């Protein structure tokens, strides 16, 4: 169902390395089924736990409409991208996760998702983060991607 990577030997990373990139990267680009057959790619902050990627967004808009239209998505995260100008090259570390997305409806799961995001991006400020979650609860929607397939790739010199 999922394609094998074309460049395997020097460029392909192990599943563990791919996972580490997802854990380390500060944002990912979520690819969705957009309007009028155009792909829609949007940067998101996210948190990874187990085989799930959690993120949040507004309660309405392009992202929500796309999720409701098609549950199949991918998320690309880049943990490193160093240009080597004189070699016409880029040394990078990236992961693409493919999976199925859903809007989180359960209150406890929504709370967990938001707390995971606070833990990742606001370490040391968790107490304030919980207050922020409570204050913005009705203005935020949470999503989860169940990862079905993942590949990691690196640029080589």
Short mmCIF file of C-alpha atoms in Angstrom, two decimals:
data_model
loop_
_atom_site.label_atom_id
_atom_site.label_comp_id
_atom_site.label_asym_id
_atom_site.label_seq_id
_atom_site.Cartn_x
_atom_site.Cartn_y
_atom_site.Cartn_z
CA UNK A 1 0.00 0.00 0.00
CA UNK A 2 2.82 2.44 0.83
CA UNK A 3 5.72 2.91 -1.54
CA UNK A 4 9.19 1.81 -0.65
CA UNK A 5 11.82 4.50 -0.55
CA UNK A 6 13.72 4.82 -3.80
CA UNK A 7 17.07 5.72 -2.23
CA UNK A 8 17.55 3.16 0.50
CA UNK A 9 21.13 2.36 1.33
CA UNK A 10 22.68 5.72 2.14
CA UNK A 11 19.56 7.75 2.80
CA UNK A 12 17.00 5.58 4.58
CA UNK A 13 16.80 5.81 8.35
CA UNK A 14 15.60 3.14 10.77
CA UNK A 15 12.13 3.36 12.30
CA UNK A 16 13.74 4.38 15.60
CA UNK A 17 15.69 7.20 13.92
CA UNK A 18 12.55 8.34 12.09
CA UNK A 19 10.68 8.41 15.40
CA UNK A 20 13.46 10.43 17.05
CA UNK A 21 13.13 13.05 14.32
CA UNK A 22 9.39 13.30 14.99
CA UNK A 23 10.12 13.71 18.69
CA UNK A 24 12.83 16.33 18.12
CA UNK A 25 11.33 18.52 15.39
CA UNK A 26 9.59 21.68 16.55
CA UNK A 27 6.91 21.59 13.87
CA UNK A 28 5.62 19.50 11.02
CA UNK A 29 3.80 20.21 7.79
CA UNK A 30 0.45 18.45 7.66
CA UNK A 31 -0.71 17.46 4.18
CA UNK A 32 -4.45 17.16 3.67
CA UNK A 33 -7.01 16.80 0.91
CA UNK A 34 -7.73 20.45 0.13
CA UNK A 35 -10.42 22.27 -1.78
CA UNK A 36 -11.00 21.80 -5.53
CA UNK A 37 -8.51 18.91 -5.76
CA UNK A 38 -5.60 21.07 -4.55
CA UNK A 39 -3.47 19.56 -1.80
CA UNK A 40 -3.47 21.59 1.40
CA UNK A 41 -0.30 21.65 3.49
CA UNK A 42 -0.21 23.56 6.75
CA UNK A 43 2.48 23.82 9.44
CA UNK A 44 1.45 22.56 12.88
CA UNK A 45 3.00 22.20 16.30
CA UNK A 46 2.41 18.69 17.55
CA UNK A 47 3.21 16.16 20.23
CA UNK A 48 4.02 12.50 19.71
CA UNK A 49 2.97 9.78 22.10
CA UNK A 50 3.19 6.13 21.18
CA UNK A 51 1.89 5.74 17.65
CA UNK A 52 -0.15 8.93 17.77
CA UNK A 53 0.51 12.53 16.73
CA UNK A 54 -1.57 15.15 18.54
CA UNK A 55 -2.09 18.78 17.52
CA UNK A 56 -4.67 21.51 17.86
CA UNK A 57 -6.31 24.18 15.77
CA UNK A 58 -9.34 26.39 15.36
CA UNK A 59 -12.82 24.92 15.62
CA UNK A 60 -13.58 25.78 12.00
CA UNK A 61 -11.66 26.46 8.81
CA UNK A 62 -9.81 24.83 5.94
CA UNK A 63 -8.04 22.25 8.13
CA UNK A 64 -11.26 21.12 9.81
CA UNK A 65 -13.10 20.89 6.50
CA UNK A 66 -10.27 18.84 5.00
CA UNK A 67 -10.18 16.44 7.96
CA UNK A 68 -13.91 15.90 7.71
CA UNK A 69 -13.62 15.22 3.98
CA UNK A 70 -10.74 12.72 4.03
CA UNK A 71 -9.13 10.97 6.98
CA UNK A 72 -5.93 10.07 5.12
CA UNK A 73 -3.08 12.50 5.82
CA UNK A 74 0.67 12.76 6.07
CA UNK A 75 2.91 14.86 8.25
CA UNK A 76 6.48 15.79 7.33
CA UNK A 77 8.91 16.88 10.04
CA UNK A 78 12.45 18.15 9.43
CA UNK A 79 14.87 18.10 12.36
CA UNK A 80 17.92 19.37 10.48
CA UNK A 81 18.59 21.15 7.18
CA UNK A 82 22.14 22.35 6.68
CA UNK A 83 23.00 23.78 3.27
CA UNK A 84 26.41 22.81 1.89
CA UNK A 85 26.68 25.52 -0.76
CA UNK A 86 29.98 24.46 -2.33
CA UNK A 87 28.73 20.87 -2.67
CA UNK A 88 25.30 21.88 -4.04
CA UNK A 89 23.77 19.77 -1.35
CA UNK A 90 21.70 19.79 1.82
CA UNK A 91 22.36 17.63 4.86
CA UNK A 92 18.94 16.99 6.33
CA UNK A 93 17.04 14.67 8.63
CA UNK A 94 13.35 14.24 7.88
CA UNK A 95 10.45 11.94 8.62
CA UNK A 96 7.15 11.48 6.86
CA UNK A 97 4.36 9.84 8.84
CA UNK A 98 1.27 8.59 7.03
CA UNK A 99 -1.93 7.84 8.85
CA UNK A 100 -5.56 8.49 9.53
CA UNK A 101 -6.68 11.61 11.32
CA UNK A 102 -9.69 12.24 13.47
CA UNK A 103 -11.11 15.08 15.49
CA UNK A 104 -10.91 14.29 19.18
CA UNK A 105 -14.40 14.33 20.69
CA UNK A 106 -13.64 12.80 24.10
CA UNK A 107 -13.00 15.41 26.81
CA UNK A 108 -10.29 13.40 28.58
CA UNK A 109 -8.44 12.71 25.33
CA UNK A 110 -8.67 16.39 24.34
CA UNK A 111 -7.20 17.38 27.73
CA UNK A 112 -4.41 14.82 27.31
CA UNK A 113 -3.58 16.09 23.80
CA UNK A 114 -3.37 19.70 24.95
CA UNK A 115 -1.26 18.79 27.98
CA UNK A 116 1.17 16.83 25.78
CA UNK A 117 1.56 19.89 23.57
CA UNK A 118 2.15 22.12 26.62
CA UNK A 119 4.75 19.64 27.93
CA UNK A 120 6.63 19.69 24.64
CA UNK A 121 6.60 23.42 23.91
CA UNK A 122 6.27 25.05 27.34
CA UNK A 123 8.32 22.88 29.68
CA UNK A 124 8.48 24.52 33.09
CA UNK A 125 5.25 26.42 32.48
CA UNK A 126 2.80 23.51 32.76
CA UNK A 127 0.70 25.08 35.54
CA UNK A 128 0.09 28.20 33.48
CA UNK A 129 -0.51 25.98 30.47
CA UNK A 130 -3.32 24.14 32.25
CA UNK A 131 -4.95 27.52 33.03
CA UNK A 132 -4.51 28.52 29.39
CA UNK A 133 -6.13 25.25 28.27
CA UNK A 134 -9.11 25.86 30.55
CA UNK A 135 -9.53 29.47 29.40
CA UNK A 136 -9.41 28.59 25.67
CA UNK A 137 -11.19 25.20 25.84
CA UNK A 138 -14.16 26.09 23.62
CA UNK A 139 -12.01 27.91 21.07
CA UNK A 140 -9.72 25.00 20.25
CA UNK A 141 -10.18 21.69 18.47
CA UNK A 142 -7.78 18.80 18.90
CA UNK A 143 -6.79 16.19 16.36
CA UNK A 144 -4.96 12.89 16.45
CA UNK A 145 -3.20 11.01 13.67
CA UNK A 146 -2.86 7.26 14.09
CA UNK A 147 0.41 6.50 12.33
CA UNK A 148 0.15 3.66 9.79
CA UNK A 149 3.49 4.05 8.02
CA UNK A 150 6.60 6.11 8.59
CA UNK A 151 9.83 6.72 6.71
CA UNK A 152 12.92 8.61 7.69
CA UNK A 153 15.50 10.00 5.32
CA UNK A 154 18.81 11.82 5.54
CA UNK A 155 20.82 13.83 3.09
CA UNK A 156 24.33 12.56 2.63
CA UNK A 157 27.48 14.50 1.74
#
